[in-house]
Amino acid sequence: MTAFYAGAALLSACALLFILPTLLRGERARRGPAARAVANLAVLRDQLRELDADLAAGTIDAAGYANSRSELERRVASDVPTAP
């Protein structure tokens, strides 16, 4: 019976090691949506730079560039929350 209690305590401690860091991470949780929006914008800017480079290199034509750019603009509009 003692081995059972020791095993249960060990498993509970292991579970707490996974749960507590998430619960104690208060600051990151408060700034989460804003930081996520900034990260999404950075990714979309990089994709726009790559798209411009592909157009300059001749990898894609003007019609493909226009379609891809409008898709990126739609993604920016949907990912970035609007200010009231």
JSON list of C-alpha atoms in Angstrom, two decimals:
[
{"chain": "A", "resi": 1, "resn": "MET", "atom": "CA", "xyz": [0.00, 0.00, 0.00]},
{"chain": "A", "resi": 2, "resn": "THR", "atom": "CA", "xyz": [2.90, 2.33, 0.70]},
{"chain": "A", "resi": 3, "resn": "ALA", "atom": "CA", "xyz": [4.24, 1.71, -2.78]},
{"chain": "A", "resi": 4, "resn": "PHE", "atom": "CA", "xyz": [0.89, 2.76, -4.21]},
{"chain": "A", "resi": 5, "resn": "TYR", "atom": "CA", "xyz": [0.94, 6.06, -2.31]},
{"chain": "A", "resi": 6, "resn": "ALA", "atom": "CA", "xyz": [4.54, 6.71, -3.34]},
{"chain": "A", "resi": 7, "resn": "GLY", "atom": "CA", "xyz": [3.69, 6.00, -6.98]},
{"chain": "A", "resi": 8, "resn": "ALA", "atom": "CA", "xyz": [0.62, 8.21, -6.84]},
{"chain": "A", "resi": 9, "resn": "ALA", "atom": "CA", "xyz": [2.64, 11.04, -5.31]},
{"chain": "A", "resi": 10, "resn": "LEU", "atom": "CA", "xyz": [5.31, 10.65, -7.99]},
{"chain": "A", "resi": 11, "resn": "LEU", "atom": "CA", "xyz": [2.75, 10.71, -10.80]},
{"chain": "A", "resi": 12, "resn": "SER", "atom": "CA", "xyz": [1.03, 13.74, -9.25]},
{"chain": "A", "resi": 13, "resn": "ALA", "atom": "CA", "xyz": [4.37, 15.57, -9.05]},
{"chain": "A", "resi": 14, "resn": "CYS", "atom": "CA", "xyz": [5.06, 14.78, -12.71]},
{"chain": "A", "resi": 15, "resn": "ALA", "atom": "CA", "xyz": [1.64, 16.09, -13.69]},
{"chain": "A", "resi": 16, "resn": "LEU", "atom": "CA", "xyz": [2.25, 19.30, -11.74]},
{"chain": "A", "resi": 17, "resn": "LEU", "atom": "CA", "xyz": [5.54, 19.80, -13.58]},
{"chain": "A", "resi": 18, "resn": "PHE", "atom": "CA", "xyz": [3.55, 20.04, -16.81]},
{"chain": "A", "resi": 19, "resn": "ILE", "atom": "CA", "xyz": [0.68, 22.14, -15.44]},
{"chain": "A", "resi": 20, "resn": "LEU", "atom": "CA", "xyz": [2.33, 24.68, -13.15]},
{"chain": "A", "resi": 21, "resn": "PRO", "atom": "CA", "xyz": [4.52, 26.50, -15.72]},
{"chain": "A", "resi": 22, "resn": "THR", "atom": "CA", "xyz": [1.43, 27.23, -17.81]},
{"chain": "A", "resi": 23, "resn": "LEU", "atom": "CA", "xyz": [-0.51, 28.49, -14.81]},
{"chain": "A", "resi": 24, "resn": "LEU", "atom": "CA", "xyz": [2.36, 30.63, -13.51]},
{"chain": "A", "resi": 25, "resn": "ARG", "atom": "CA", "xyz": [3.02, 32.21, -16.90]},
{"chain": "A", "resi": 26, "resn": "GLY", "atom": "CA", "xyz": [0.69, 35.14, -16.27]},
{"chain": "A", "resi": 27, "resn": "GLU", "atom": "CA", "xyz": [2.48, 37.93, -18.13]},
{"chain": "A", "resi": 28, "resn": "ARG", "atom": "CA", "xyz": [2.71, 36.10, -21.42]},
{"chain": "A", "resi": 29, "resn": "ALA", "atom": "CA", "xyz": [-0.94, 35.12, -21.21]},
{"chain": "A", "resi": 30, "resn": "ARG", "atom": "CA", "xyz": [-1.99, 38.77, -20.78]},
{"chain": "A", "resi": 31, "resn": "ARG", "atom": "CA", "xyz": [-0.08, 40.00, -23.81]},
{"chain": "A", "resi": 32, "resn": "GLY", "atom": "CA", "xyz": [-0.81, 36.90, -25.90]},
{"chain": "A", "resi": 33, "resn": "PRO", "atom": "CA", "xyz": [-3.23, 38.21, -28.54]},
{"chain": "A", "resi": 34, "resn": "ALA", "atom": "CA", "xyz": [-1.20, 41.38, -29.20]},
{"chain": "A", "resi": 35, "resn": "ALA", "atom": "CA", "xyz": [2.05, 39.44, -29.47]},
{"chain": "A", "resi": 36, "resn": "ARG", "atom": "CA", "xyz": [0.38, 36.91, -31.75]},
{"chain": "A", "resi": 37, "resn": "ALA", "atom": "CA", "xyz": [-0.85, 39.69, -34.05]},
{"chain": "A", "resi": 38, "resn": "VAL", "atom": "CA", "xyz": [2.65, 41.16, -34.25]},
{"chain": "A", "resi": 39, "resn": "ALA", "atom": "CA", "xyz": [4.12, 37.76, -35.05]},
{"chain": "A", "resi": 40, "resn": "ASN", "atom": "CA", "xyz": [1.47, 37.15, -37.73]},
{"chain": "A", "resi": 41, "resn": "LEU", "atom": "CA", "xyz": [2.23, 40.51, -39.32]},
{"chain": "A", "resi": 42, "resn": "ALA", "atom": "CA", "xyz": [5.95, 39.72, -39.36]},
{"chain": "A", "resi": 43, "resn": "VAL", "atom": "CA", "xyz": [5.28, 36.42, -41.14]},
{"chain": "A", "resi": 44, "resn": "LEU", "atom": "CA", "xyz": [3.00, 38.10, -43.67]},
{"chain": "A", "resi": 45, "resn": "ARG", "atom": "CA", "xyz": [5.59, 40.82, -44.34]},
{"chain": "A", "resi": 46, "resn": "ASP", "atom": "CA", "xyz": [8.19, 38.13, -44.99]},
{"chain": "A", "resi": 47, "resn": "GLN", "atom": "CA", "xyz": [5.82, 36.40, -47.39]},
{"chain": "A", "resi": 48, "resn": "LEU", "atom": "CA", "xyz": [5.25, 39.70, -49.21]},
{"chain": "A", "resi": 49, "resn": "ARG", "atom": "CA", "xyz": [9.02, 40.20, -49.54]},
{"chain": "A", "resi": 50, "resn": "GLU", "atom": "CA", "xyz": [9.35, 36.69, -50.95]},
{"chain": "A", "resi": 51, "resn": "LEU", "atom": "CA", "xyz": [6.50, 37.39, -53.34]},
{"chain": "A", "resi": 52, "resn": "ASP", "atom": "CA", "xyz": [8.19, 40.60, -54.52]},
{"chain": "A", "resi": 53, "resn": "ALA", "atom": "CA", "xyz": [11.46, 38.71, -54.98]},
{"chain": "A", "resi": 54, "resn": "ASP", "atom": "CA", "xyz": [9.70, 36.02, -57.01]},
{"chain": "A", "resi": 55, "resn": "LEU", "atom": "CA", "xyz": [8.19, 38.66, -59.27]},
{"chain": "A", "resi": 56, "resn": "ALA", "atom": "CA", "xyz": [11.56, 40.36, -59.72]},
{"chain": "A", "resi": 57, "resn": "ALA", "atom": "CA", "xyz": [13.25, 37.03, -60.49]},
{"chain": "A", "resi": 58, "resn": "GLY", "atom": "CA", "xyz": [10.55, 36.13, -63.01]},
{"chain": "A", "resi": 59, "resn": "THR", "atom": "CA", "xyz": [9.41, 33.05, -61.10]},
{"chain": "A", "resi": 60, "resn": "ILE", "atom": "CA", "xyz": [5.79, 34.21, -61.22]},
{"chain": "A", "resi": 61, "resn": "ASP", "atom": "CA", "xyz": [3.94, 36.41, -63.69]},
{"chain": "A", "resi": 62, "resn": "ALA", "atom": "CA", "xyz": [2.03, 39.62, -62.95]},
{"chain": "A", "resi": 63, "resn": "ALA", "atom": "CA", "xyz": [-1.34, 37.85, -62.71]},
{"chain": "A", "resi": 64, "resn": "GLY", "atom": "CA", "xyz": [-0.01, 35.32, -60.20]},
{"chain": "A", "resi": 65, "resn": "TYR", "atom": "CA", "xyz": [1.60, 38.15, -58.25]},
{"chain": "A", "resi": 66, "resn": "ALA", "atom": "CA", "xyz": [-1.67, 40.08, -58.12]},
{"chain": "A", "resi": 67, "resn": "ASN", "atom": "CA", "xyz": [-3.61, 37.02, -56.96]},
{"chain": "A", "resi": 68, "resn": "SER", "atom": "CA", "xyz": [-1.07, 36.15, -54.28]},
{"chain": "A", "resi": 69, "resn": "ARG", "atom": "CA", "xyz": [-0.83, 39.74, -53.07]},
{"chain": "A", "resi": 70, "resn": "SER", "atom": "CA", "xyz": [-4.61, 40.05, -52.76]},
{"chain": "A", "resi": 71, "resn": "GLU", "atom": "CA", "xyz": [-4.64, 36.78, -50.79]},
{"chain": "A", "resi": 72, "resn": "LEU", "atom": "CA", "xyz": [-1.98, 38.17, -48.44]},
{"chain": "A", "resi": 73, "resn": "GLU", "atom": "CA", "xyz": [-4.01, 41.35, -48.00]},
{"chain": "A", "resi": 74, "resn": "ARG", "atom": "CA", "xyz": [-7.09, 39.30, -47.12]},
{"chain": "A", "resi": 75, "resn": "ARG", "atom": "CA", "xyz": [-5.06, 37.37, -44.56]},
{"chain": "A", "resi": 76, "resn": "VAL", "atom": "CA", "xyz": [-3.76, 40.60, -43.03]},
{"chain": "A", "resi": 77, "resn": "ALA", "atom": "CA", "xyz": [-7.29, 41.95, -42.78]},
{"chain": "A", "resi": 78, "resn": "SER", "atom": "CA", "xyz": [-8.52, 38.79, -41.08]},
{"chain": "A", "resi": 79, "resn": "ASP", "atom": "CA", "xyz": [-5.52, 38.29, -38.75]},
{"chain": "A", "resi": 80, "resn": "VAL", "atom": "CA", "xyz": [-5.12, 41.82, -37.44]},
{"chain": "A", "resi": 81, "resn": "PRO", "atom": "CA", "xyz": [-7.84, 42.98, -35.07]},
{"chain": "A", "resi": 82, "resn": "THR", "atom": "CA", "xyz": [-9.25, 46.41, -35.81]},
{"chain": "A", "resi": 83, "resn": "ALA", "atom": "CA", "xyz": [-9.05, 49.17, -33.23]},
{"chain": "A", "resi": 84, "resn": "PRO", "atom": "CA", "xyz": [-12.37, 50.51, -31.94]}
]
